[in-house]
Amino acid sequence: MENDVHILEKARQEWQEGPLAKALAKTPERENLQDGRIYTPLDVDTSYEGYVKKIGFPGQYPMTRGGQATMYRGRFWTMRSYSGFATAKETNERFRYLLKQGVTGLSVAFDMPTQIGYDSDHPFSDGEVGKVGVAIDSLEDMEALFEGIPLDKVSTSMTINSPAAVMLAMYQAVGEKQGVAPDKLRGTTQNDVLKEYIARGTYIYPPRPSMRLTANIFEYCKNVIPNWNTISLGAYHIREAGATPTQEIAFAFANAIEYIQTAIDAGLDIDDFAGRISWIFTADIRLLEEVAKFRAARRLWAKILRERFGAKKPSSWMLRVHVHTSGSVLTAQQPLNNVIRVSLQALGAVMGGTNSMATCAFDEALSIPTEESATLAVRTQQIIAYESGAADVVDPLAGSYYIENMTDRFESDAESLIQKIIDMGGAVAAIERGWMQNEISKSAYVQQMAVEDGKKTVIGVNKFTGNDRADVDLTSVDPVVQEIQIEKKKALMNRRDNVECQAALEALSAACRDEKVNLMPFILRAVKSYATLGEICDSMRKIFGEYEAVKTI
Amino acid sequence: MSEDKIRILVAKPGLDGHDRGAKIIAKAMSDAGFEVIYTGLRQTPEQIAAAATAEDVDVVAMSILSGAHNTLFPRVVQCLREREGQDILVIGGGVIPDKDIPFLKENGIAEVFTPGTPSREAVAWVKKAVEQKRLQQ
């Protein structure tokens, strides 16, 4: 072997002194290139032993090449389209339309008041109802949302965090009304509140009671809704708030370590719940970097689960990834360019081995998608799946010196950063100090300045500008949606059994006081009595209090 | 021209938690030598107006990505008037469709910055607008 290395080093030196030196003298390289010039076997571990240990085979530890043995040769990733706007009725129509277009899973966007546990008639909800997602005030809305959609046939991902337990209970109740038993339900609640404090902002309660709710969902689903992905940890939101890819992996994994520890401390066995943990990552425009990122994340996660937590089941080691293509990469200028950006992002996610994906629509830097732009986003995935061939072979970029080297670098950089957070006392401590928030803001500012200084090119924004706004049709949500929601709630409150409803809410508040009690059955009872989301969240706010953000600039 | 530092309140009205843009603007304004106060998330128009008048700022800069701008931006202007803060310049940014901009300007928003605006452009606009305002006073 040593001889071989010598041959290669000699050849590289000859190249450096010959063709490379000549080329550089003639044409200097472009400025602001972000990675090394060329990668060779000298930059990776090329031994068979190293291959088996670090790369291996798909579906086997350390999962670098993918979570399943045949990956997309067996079944494509779940193709979703993140949708929700106005009332449940309008969103239901969009869902049915998208299912006809061939999406294989639903993904619900809730409006801001719903995400923060306010009803549509709350003063804070003014102007926000139905704007960036669907407004859900009670079980009645949830029933309308899934009207005519059999819950035993679709998997549904819900982007909901602080009120995740309430939405899950509503989903279970809708299922029961349809005659679908809870153990037939498939889907995901995002349920990752820690990243809300860091990056996304839809927190309600302080971290510790929020962590309890998360652990309650883990335990409840194990017994009642066993096929549910109980948490989808948000690496996406951390990255979209400005983090680097290394921070994306490390901060999200540090949060995950905290959740797992909470569940273990509550008496759960790691192999009983680790297999239901899923993830949401971004897919940025730098597609090779993204491929390496996914591979590194899979390997590091497998290692954390096996070595740190002693998980024994291979399904516990698996990083189940849903990708949402990056929204922050999209531009309001020359919006049609975003069609190309989304294609590259989606291709990176597929070559990186994602298990599920939602592609952004090209008009998302301007408004929520139209039916046409949402369809195009779905077609992007279908073209990659059925036409490009990128999905026909497992982990197609493995063995590229560049990809393997970058995979190694992401893994070790993220691992060091996680260790740093652990040394700080863990993710909750780092969040309470505002440390993670600050680090993300710093990265965001560096990236913004790189664009403003022209060090980072964004077509249509700082290069090849002009023709700023193509003439695109935009969706806008009628403010009358708020009035409709308020009227519906009034009618509901007159119609429901208010005695049972109050009793259910009081029982929930009382249960909040005893940390050992699982809140899910109490929430389910309140949901079924048609207590509103705001009432349910308020009865927990009374006991848990509300989170006050650490301000960081 | 006044030598006093420009004072600016960067605010996030409503429930929207996307504060990447607001924080970048706050930092850029601070780097430009302005006195910057950042409200943090989920501020009501009343809270924003109260902070702006209490801090005696020249400018309130708001960011909304959730589509609630047509409701919340004009309400901040209204709340400022009620507190005799009508001289404070109010500007906004975020995911704001072009077609909403005339409405916002009619309702007292001095300028609207849409996605992709360089932070330096916003800084330069504020500097110029505040200097002009101070000359008039």
XYZ file of C-alpha atoms in Angstrom:
690
model
C 0.000 0.000 0.000
C 2.738 2.459 0.950
C 4.217 2.125 -2.480
C 0.855 2.940 -4.050
C 0.593 6.104 -1.984
C 4.033 7.076 -3.117
C 3.080 6.612 -6.783
C 0.051 8.817 -6.344
C 1.860 11.515 -4.400
C 4.526 11.620 -7.062
C 1.945 11.914 -9.822
C 0.162 14.671 -7.961
C 3.370 16.587 -7.494
C 4.150 16.317 -11.195
C 0.675 17.607 -12.002
C 0.998 20.480 -9.542
C 4.337 21.558 -10.908
C 3.348 20.986 -14.517
C -0.159 21.448 -15.896
C -1.558 23.061 -12.762
C 1.171 25.662 -12.405
C 0.902 26.465 -16.097
C -2.880 26.818 -15.947
C -2.756 29.040 -12.887
C -0.152 31.261 -14.502
C -2.298 31.613 -17.586
C -5.747 31.900 -15.951
C -6.057 32.573 -12.232
C -8.897 30.743 -10.558
C -12.185 32.437 -9.816
C -12.471 34.169 -6.464
C -14.553 32.983 -3.503
C -14.491 29.293 -4.357
C -15.721 27.447 -1.318
C -14.012 24.095 -1.436
C -10.742 22.473 -2.397
C -9.571 22.242 -6.010
C -9.504 18.518 -6.565
C -9.931 15.395 -4.492
C -8.056 12.157 -5.010
C -7.646 8.846 -3.198
C -5.197 10.739 -0.979
C -8.170 12.561 0.570
C -10.197 9.512 1.528
C -9.749 6.187 3.256
C -9.578 3.798 0.322
C -9.021 0.591 2.269
C -11.672 -2.148 2.126
C -11.726 -2.110 5.899
C -12.418 1.630 5.874
C -15.160 1.105 3.291
C -16.975 -1.479 5.395
C -16.635 0.577 8.556
C -17.606 3.989 7.229
C -19.632 3.450 4.075
C -20.916 -0.089 4.110
C -24.227 -1.120 2.590
C -27.660 0.497 2.635
C -29.880 -0.596 5.490
C -26.842 -1.650 7.518
C -24.820 0.186 10.112
C -23.594 2.922 9.751
C -26.347 3.655 7.181
C -24.173 6.008 5.130
C -25.610 4.708 1.861
C -29.234 4.856 2.943
C -31.752 3.519 5.389
C -33.223 0.759 3.195
C -31.424 -2.011 1.346
C -32.942 -1.250 -2.070
C -33.803 2.421 -1.544
C -35.789 3.846 -4.481
C -35.508 0.630 -6.499
C -38.218 -0.689 -4.209
C -40.345 2.384 -3.673
C -39.773 6.073 -4.406
C -39.599 8.580 -1.565
C -42.974 9.828 -0.363
C -43.855 12.784 -2.565
C -45.595 15.552 -0.703
C -46.666 19.100 -1.265
C -46.793 21.377 1.784
C -50.230 22.933 1.593
C -52.749 24.778 3.622
C -54.496 28.115 3.404
C -57.791 29.803 4.261
C -60.442 27.471 5.682
C -60.380 23.705 6.076
C -62.831 23.419 3.196
C -60.550 25.212 0.731
C -57.493 23.279 1.881
C -59.437 20.024 1.584
C -60.107 20.859 -2.075
C -56.378 21.504 -2.617
C -55.516 18.194 -0.924
C -57.889 16.273 -3.168
C -56.516 18.049 -6.216
C -52.939 17.213 -5.219
C -53.789 13.564 -4.584
C -55.147 13.457 -8.143
C -51.840 14.893 -9.361
C -50.017 11.959 -7.796
C -48.717 13.143 -4.432
C -48.239 10.101 -2.232
C -48.598 11.856 1.114
C -50.216 14.973 2.512
C -48.386 17.721 4.343
C -50.443 20.223 6.295
C -49.498 23.862 6.715
C -51.333 25.511 9.606
C -51.828 29.243 9.972
C -49.917 31.175 12.618
C -52.712 31.324 15.230
C -53.194 27.544 15.022
C -49.454 26.990 15.396
C -49.408 29.104 18.547
C -52.635 27.766 20.039
C -54.946 30.735 19.486
C -58.440 30.565 18.069
C -59.321 32.711 15.070
C -61.200 35.181 17.285
C -58.224 35.934 19.543
C -57.006 39.546 19.235
C -53.499 38.277 18.343
C -54.992 36.401 15.385
C -56.067 39.558 13.585
C -54.737 39.581 10.052
C -53.153 36.135 10.391
C -56.119 33.787 9.971
C -55.722 31.387 7.068
C -52.735 33.314 5.672
C -49.776 30.945 5.703
C -51.751 27.829 6.411
C -55.165 26.479 7.207
C -57.067 27.744 10.253
C -58.050 24.970 12.675
C -60.095 26.055 15.672
C -61.696 22.771 16.666
C -62.288 19.151 15.723
C -65.020 20.427 13.428
C -62.378 22.089 11.217
C -60.204 18.982 11.280
C -63.164 16.887 10.110
C -63.665 19.276 7.202
C -59.948 19.189 6.403
C -59.987 15.424 5.790
C -63.507 15.133 4.416
C -63.534 12.368 1.807
C -59.873 11.485 2.374
C -59.613 8.013 3.934
C -57.049 8.248 6.715
C -56.107 4.579 6.403
C -54.965 5.227 2.807
C -52.798 8.351 3.120
C -49.910 9.345 5.322
C -50.197 12.860 6.681
C -47.392 15.056 7.883
C -48.430 17.936 10.116
C -46.158 20.891 10.657
C -47.261 21.518 14.201
C -45.124 21.824 17.290
C -46.365 23.359 20.549
C -49.958 22.158 19.940
C -48.822 18.864 18.355
C -50.601 16.793 20.993
C -53.878 18.565 20.227
C -53.615 18.104 16.454
C -52.670 14.458 16.868
C -55.695 13.925 19.127
C -57.896 15.629 16.510
C -56.450 13.411 13.786
C -57.142 10.315 15.848
C -60.718 11.527 16.481
C -61.295 12.142 12.747
C -59.943 8.668 12.037
C -62.321 7.109 14.546
C -65.263 8.938 12.941
C -64.206 7.486 9.592
C -63.999 4.049 11.173
C -60.202 3.958 10.997
C -58.595 2.539 14.131
C -55.673 4.529 15.581
C -53.217 1.722 14.798
C -53.969 2.167 11.082
C -52.999 5.844 11.059
C -49.734 6.812 9.395
C -48.052 10.156 9.461
C -45.921 12.585 11.374
C -46.362 15.418 13.821
C -43.400 17.773 13.788
C -43.560 18.079 17.585
C -40.040 19.531 17.859
C -40.469 22.505 20.088
C -36.804 23.051 20.933
C -36.047 24.345 17.468
C -38.970 26.768 17.861
C -37.049 28.593 20.573
C -33.957 28.629 18.391
C -35.251 29.303 14.947
C -38.925 29.232 14.106
C -40.698 31.052 16.915
C -43.985 29.167 17.349
C -43.441 28.259 20.983
C -46.136 28.493 23.662
C -44.881 26.997 26.931
C -41.406 27.065 28.462
C -38.970 24.320 27.347
C -39.446 21.884 30.197
C -43.243 21.394 30.098
C -42.937 21.367 26.305
C -40.483 18.499 26.586
C -42.983 16.690 28.772
C -45.664 16.992 26.091
C -43.212 15.592 23.548
C -42.379 12.634 25.762
C -46.119 12.091 26.413
C -46.673 11.771 22.664
C -43.811 9.245 22.381
C -45.330 7.075 25.071
C -48.939 7.431 23.924
C -48.141 6.552 20.312
C -46.138 3.506 21.301
C -49.324 2.106 22.853
C -52.099 3.582 20.716
C -50.819 4.882 17.342
C -47.802 2.648 16.764
C -47.222 3.613 13.110
C -47.052 7.318 13.815
C -43.764 9.204 13.502
C -43.993 10.951 16.838
C -41.489 13.669 16.145
C -39.920 15.213 13.099
C -36.849 16.959 14.298
C -36.290 20.239 12.556
C -32.862 20.640 11.097
C -34.599 22.528 8.283
C -35.672 25.518 10.324
C -32.270 25.900 11.920
C -30.629 26.005 8.496
C -33.267 28.269 6.993
C -32.766 30.727 9.840
C -29.211 31.072 8.606
C -27.190 28.151 9.956
C -24.403 26.445 8.031
C -24.861 22.772 7.009
C -22.651 21.688 9.912
C -24.753 23.707 12.363
C -27.888 22.303 10.731
C -26.808 18.773 11.612
C -25.216 19.546 14.976
C -27.884 21.769 16.512
C -30.690 19.459 15.443
C -28.843 16.388 16.730
C -28.079 18.155 20.026
C -31.810 18.828 20.393
C -32.548 15.189 19.586
C -30.128 13.997 22.250
C -32.050 16.117 24.750
C -35.452 14.643 23.734
C -34.134 11.117 23.858
C -32.632 11.678 27.287
C -35.963 13.113 28.515
C -37.809 10.039 27.259
C -35.232 7.675 28.763
C -35.407 9.549 32.074
C -39.202 9.125 31.929
C -38.623 5.373 31.851
C -38.930 4.575 28.134
C -36.676 2.041 26.421
C -34.642 3.525 23.571
C -35.585 0.774 21.136
C -39.277 1.342 21.909
C -39.348 4.873 20.509
C -36.185 5.607 18.496
C -37.674 3.910 15.442
C -40.467 6.501 15.301
C -38.186 9.532 15.289
C -38.068 11.292 11.936
C -36.371 14.397 10.580
C -36.851 17.342 8.360
C -33.804 18.721 6.600
C -33.443 21.369 3.985
C -32.073 20.813 0.507
C -30.012 23.807 -0.448
C -28.882 24.764 -3.923
C -25.281 23.496 -3.486
C -26.290 20.004 -4.435
C -23.029 18.105 -3.969
C -22.625 19.606 -0.521
C -26.170 18.537 0.278
C -25.561 14.949 -0.846
C -22.561 14.760 1.488
C -24.558 16.381 4.278
C -27.285 13.723 4.167
C -24.761 10.906 4.061
C -22.795 12.350 6.985
C -25.962 12.931 8.994
C -27.097 9.328 8.516
C -23.730 7.959 9.635
C -23.427 10.241 12.644
C -27.003 9.556 13.765
C -26.478 5.804 13.605
C -23.356 6.202 15.718
C -25.102 8.390 18.325
C -27.970 5.937 18.656
C -25.823 2.854 18.857
C -22.892 4.131 20.861
C -24.353 6.882 23.045
C -27.782 5.411 23.727
C -27.060 1.721 23.260
C -29.908 1.168 20.776
C -29.870 -2.399 19.515
C -32.438 -2.409 16.713
C -31.211 -1.319 13.271
C -34.485 0.594 12.857
C -33.469 2.715 15.845
C -30.227 3.740 14.097
C -31.996 4.878 10.961
C -32.231 8.573 10.125
C -35.688 8.969 8.544
C -35.416 12.102 6.471
C -38.104 14.291 5.028
C -36.700 17.053 2.872
C -38.363 20.354 2.279
C -36.463 22.185 -0.392
C -34.959 25.433 0.845
C -37.327 28.373 0.836
C -34.666 30.925 1.713
C -32.800 30.129 -1.502
C -35.782 31.217 -3.590
C -35.853 34.731 -4.938
C -38.642 37.212 -5.485
C -36.684 38.530 -8.468
C -37.130 36.589 -11.713
C -39.335 34.061 -9.890
C -39.306 31.512 -12.728
C -35.617 30.914 -11.957
C -36.851 29.181 -8.837
C -38.148 26.299 -10.963
C -34.523 25.494 -11.772
C -33.364 26.017 -8.201
C -36.013 23.631 -6.866
C -35.027 21.000 -9.451
C -31.405 21.096 -8.325
C -32.356 21.031 -4.667
C -34.674 18.088 -5.191
C -32.044 16.217 -7.210
C -29.544 16.717 -4.371
C -32.061 15.365 -1.876
C -32.704 12.291 -4.018
C -29.014 11.579 -4.587
C -28.572 12.136 -0.841
C -31.174 9.443 -0.155
C -34.141 11.277 1.369
C -37.172 9.208 2.397
C -39.798 11.840 1.765
C -39.859 15.246 0.116
C -41.884 18.380 -0.374
C -40.729 20.709 -3.108
C -41.288 24.446 -2.870
C -43.334 26.193 -5.510
C -41.509 28.839 -7.532
C -43.728 31.667 -6.278
C -43.114 31.066 -2.584
C -40.878 34.107 -2.131
C -43.942 36.118 -3.140
C -46.929 34.301 -1.680
C -48.383 30.880 -0.942
C -48.508 28.650 -4.044
C -51.203 28.693 -6.666
C -52.682 25.422 -7.906
C -50.473 25.690 -10.984
C -47.206 26.365 -9.149
C -47.964 23.631 -6.597
C -48.523 21.173 -9.439
C -45.231 22.106 -11.077
C -43.465 21.487 -7.767
C -44.924 17.976 -7.640
C -44.018 17.353 -11.306
C -40.408 18.270 -10.479
C -40.227 15.310 -8.110
C -41.991 13.024 -10.552
C -39.600 13.901 -13.386
C -36.593 13.194 -11.175
C -38.196 9.934 -10.029
C -39.443 8.551 -13.325
C -37.264 10.158 -15.986
C -33.825 11.151 -14.699
C -32.506 7.749 -13.642
C -31.073 9.319 -10.472
C -33.322 7.060 -8.419
C -32.388 3.811 -10.158
C -29.186 3.089 -8.279
C -28.601 3.262 -4.539
C -26.423 6.155 -3.308
C -25.076 6.966 -6.783
C -22.378 9.415 -5.721
C -20.666 7.134 -3.206
C -17.008 6.646 -3.969
C -16.539 10.084 -5.414
C -13.375 11.318 -3.728
C -14.988 14.695 -3.240
C -18.268 13.378 -1.830
C -16.583 10.916 0.518
C -14.103 13.508 1.737
C -16.858 16.038 2.325
C -19.012 13.413 4.053
C -16.124 12.739 6.460
C -15.637 16.452 7.096
C -19.320 17.128 7.804
C -19.432 14.188 10.159
C -16.410 15.191 12.210
C -17.259 18.920 12.254
C -20.814 18.226 13.393
C -19.599 15.762 15.994
C -17.238 18.353 17.503
C -19.982 20.959 17.577
C -22.371 18.555 19.322
C -19.673 17.859 21.912
C -19.324 21.600 22.475
C -23.075 21.876 23.186
C -22.978 18.876 25.507
C -20.091 20.490 27.386
C -22.266 23.589 27.750
C -24.882 21.499 29.537
C -26.858 20.318 26.521
C -29.271 21.831 24.056
C -31.780 23.261 26.541
C -28.998 25.034 28.436
C -27.520 26.358 25.179
C -30.940 27.623 24.095
C -31.722 29.208 27.452
C -28.453 31.131 27.203
C -29.310 32.222 23.680
C -26.117 30.636 22.403
C -27.556 28.639 19.507
C -29.758 31.575 18.476
C -26.707 33.832 18.414
C -24.569 31.443 16.406
C -27.323 31.124 13.792
C -27.758 34.894 13.546
C -24.035 35.309 13.043
C -24.020 32.776 10.205
C -27.068 34.426 8.625
C -25.373 37.800 8.652
C -22.181 36.444 7.105
C -24.221 34.893 4.285
C -26.222 38.070 3.697
C -23.055 40.152 3.494
C -21.518 37.624 1.097
C -24.459 38.230 -1.250
C -24.302 41.995 -0.798
C -20.537 42.057 -1.406
C -20.912 39.867 -4.463
C -18.840 37.055 -2.934
C -21.847 34.808 -3.275
C -23.737 34.999 -6.545
C -27.497 34.866 -6.698
C -28.773 35.097 -10.246
C -31.346 37.822 -10.682
C -30.422 39.386 -7.343
C -26.771 40.426 -7.601
C -25.898 39.162 -11.078
C -27.784 39.095 -14.375
C -30.421 41.324 -12.837
C -33.352 42.960 -14.540
C -36.816 41.727 -15.584
C -37.398 41.597 -11.877
C -40.916 40.387 -11.528
C -42.230 38.078 -14.158
C -45.954 38.447 -14.525
C -47.022 35.637 -12.218
C -50.450 35.085 -10.732
C -50.352 35.061 -6.957
C -52.662 33.521 -4.402
C -54.079 35.867 -1.839
C -56.255 34.907 1.078
C -59.420 36.913 1.578
C -59.605 38.605 5.008
C -63.205 37.333 5.167
C -61.732 33.944 6.180
C -61.274 35.277 9.708
C -64.956 36.250 9.922
C -66.024 32.843 8.644
C -63.903 31.143 11.291
C -65.276 33.377 14.059
C -68.875 32.660 13.029
C -68.216 28.927 12.884
C -66.738 28.968 16.371
C -69.714 30.898 17.780
C -72.149 28.401 16.303
C -70.086 25.492 17.615
C -69.989 26.880 21.141
C -73.785 27.136 21.166
C -74.213 23.635 19.848
C -71.726 21.569 21.847
C -72.201 20.035 25.297
C -70.624 22.828 27.321
C -70.810 20.923 30.607
C -68.719 18.039 29.269
C -66.438 20.479 27.531
C -65.688 22.443 30.724
C -65.225 19.241 32.694
C -62.730 17.966 30.113
C -60.772 21.226 30.187
C -60.635 21.291 33.960
C -59.493 17.680 34.060
C -56.718 18.597 31.618
C -55.560 21.516 33.762
C -55.511 19.294 36.823
C -53.505 16.640 34.958
C -50.932 19.261 33.962
C -50.076 19.723 37.637
C -48.875 16.136 38.027
C -45.741 15.620 35.971
C -46.143 11.867 35.956
C -49.474 11.912 34.147
C -49.615 11.453 30.389
C -51.701 14.323 29.030
C -52.742 12.706 25.747
C -55.949 10.998 26.996
C -57.040 14.267 28.635
C -56.388 16.219 25.458
C -58.275 13.616 23.421
C -61.298 13.914 25.701
C -61.259 17.728 25.387
C -60.916 17.490 21.601
C -63.847 15.092 21.342
C -66.001 17.413 23.449
C -65.297 20.046 20.753
C -63.284 22.254 23.054
C -61.426 24.675 20.812
C -57.701 24.652 20.238
C -57.415 27.952 22.112
C -59.357 26.625 25.092
C -57.261 23.479 25.259
C -53.974 25.373 24.988
C -55.183 27.922 27.553
C -55.982 25.238 30.068
C -52.342 24.151 29.785
C -51.028 27.755 29.681
C -52.694 28.318 33.069
C -50.455 25.707 34.634
C -47.320 25.735 32.472
C -47.024 29.476 31.885
C -45.673 30.944 28.655
C -42.152 31.134 27.300
C -40.457 34.480 27.181
C -37.852 34.658 24.474
C -34.222 35.510 25.053
C -33.596 38.443 22.739
C -30.530 38.019 20.615
C -29.405 40.103 17.712
C -27.953 68.656 10.440
C -28.361 66.975 13.785
C -25.333 65.109 15.089
C -27.498 62.806 17.178
C -27.317 59.152 16.340
C -30.265 57.782 14.413
C -32.449 55.665 16.700
C -34.377 52.782 15.202
C -36.757 50.187 16.581
C -36.701 46.900 14.678
C -39.971 45.098 15.327
C -41.725 41.824 14.551
C -45.483 42.468 14.706
C -47.949 39.608 14.803
C -47.365 35.915 15.278
C -44.785 35.288 12.570
C -41.603 33.744 13.959
C -39.321 34.243 10.963
C -36.807 36.728 12.285
C -33.793 36.076 10.064
C -34.468 39.236 8.050
C -35.293 41.384 11.083
C -32.092 40.372 12.826
C -29.994 40.984 9.720
C -31.518 44.456 9.374
C -30.948 45.148 13.064
C -27.306 44.173 12.764
C -26.785 46.118 9.536
C -28.343 49.241 11.069
C -26.206 48.830 14.150
C -23.054 48.385 12.029
C -24.007 51.604 10.236
C -23.775 53.417 13.567
C -27.481 53.629 14.424
C -28.836 52.979 17.889
C -30.895 49.818 17.402
C -33.544 48.363 19.670
C -34.977 44.975 18.696
C -38.378 44.070 20.118
C -38.183 40.310 19.689
C -41.072 38.231 18.350
C -44.844 38.532 18.643
C -45.313 42.182 19.394
C -48.742 43.789 19.198
C -49.048 47.139 17.399
C -49.723 48.737 20.809
C -46.516 47.287 22.253
C -44.494 48.434 19.261
C -45.884 51.984 19.425
C -45.299 52.109 23.171
C -41.696 50.985 22.802
C -41.087 53.389 19.915
C -42.350 56.428 21.821
C -40.706 55.413 25.090
C -37.377 54.962 23.332
C -37.874 58.165 21.326
C -36.834 56.530 18.061
C -36.644 58.147 14.638
C -37.729 55.042 12.778
C -39.790 51.909 13.318
C -38.730 49.124 10.940
C -41.078 46.135 10.847
C -40.779 42.722 9.250
C -43.612 40.334 8.466
C -43.451 37.167 6.394
C -46.844 35.779 7.331
C -49.081 37.907 5.132
C -50.564 39.944 7.991
C -48.923 43.210 6.847
C -52.088 44.872 5.518
C -53.682 44.550 8.953
C -50.736 45.121 11.246
C -48.542 47.770 9.558
C -51.318 50.406 9.349
C -52.351 49.598 12.908
C -48.850 50.431 14.155
C -49.068 53.793 12.367
C -52.437 54.365 14.023
C -51.106 53.460 17.484
C -48.151 55.805 17.010
C -50.502 58.671 16.165
C -52.499 57.970 19.290
C -49.286 58.355 21.287
C -48.173 61.471 19.451
C -45.499 59.526 17.694
C -46.705 60.650 14.251
C -43.240 62.033 13.395
C -41.696 58.602 13.631
C -40.951 57.146 10.206
C -42.493 53.718 9.746
C -41.015 51.281 7.254
C -41.710 47.640 6.538
C -40.226 44.610 4.877
C -40.887 40.941 4.266
C -42.890 38.830 1.873
C -45.086 41.635 0.594
C -46.668 41.414 -2.842
C -46.151 44.482 -5.065
C -49.884 45.002 -5.293
C -50.126 45.662 -1.545
C -47.495 48.410 -1.528
C -49.747 51.335 -2.645
C -52.242 50.466 0.103
C -49.491 50.399 2.726
C -48.074 53.737 1.552
C -51.523 55.331 1.677
C -51.704 54.141 5.256
C -48.564 55.796 6.473
C -45.829 53.292 5.672
C -43.025 55.442 4.313
C -41.243 52.681 2.416
C -41.618 48.963 1.802
C -38.603 46.727 1.214
C -39.304 43.432 -0.516
C -37.204 40.231 -0.536
C -33.734 40.570 -1.999
C -33.252 44.199 -0.962
C -29.620 44.652 0.116
C -29.461 45.714 3.776
C -27.203 48.610 2.751
C -29.960 49.962 0.559
C -32.296 50.025 3.543
C -29.588 51.639 5.679
C -28.977 54.338 3.064
C -32.706 54.998 2.741
C -33.103 55.431 6.516
C -30.070 57.708 6.765
C -31.338 59.970 4.011
C -34.937 60.050 5.212
C -34.015 60.833 8.805
C -31.570 63.569 7.777
C -34.229 65.190 5.611
C -36.749 64.993 8.411
C -34.344 66.565 10.883
C -33.602 69.412 8.478
C -37.301 70.174 8.222
C -37.731 70.321 11.990
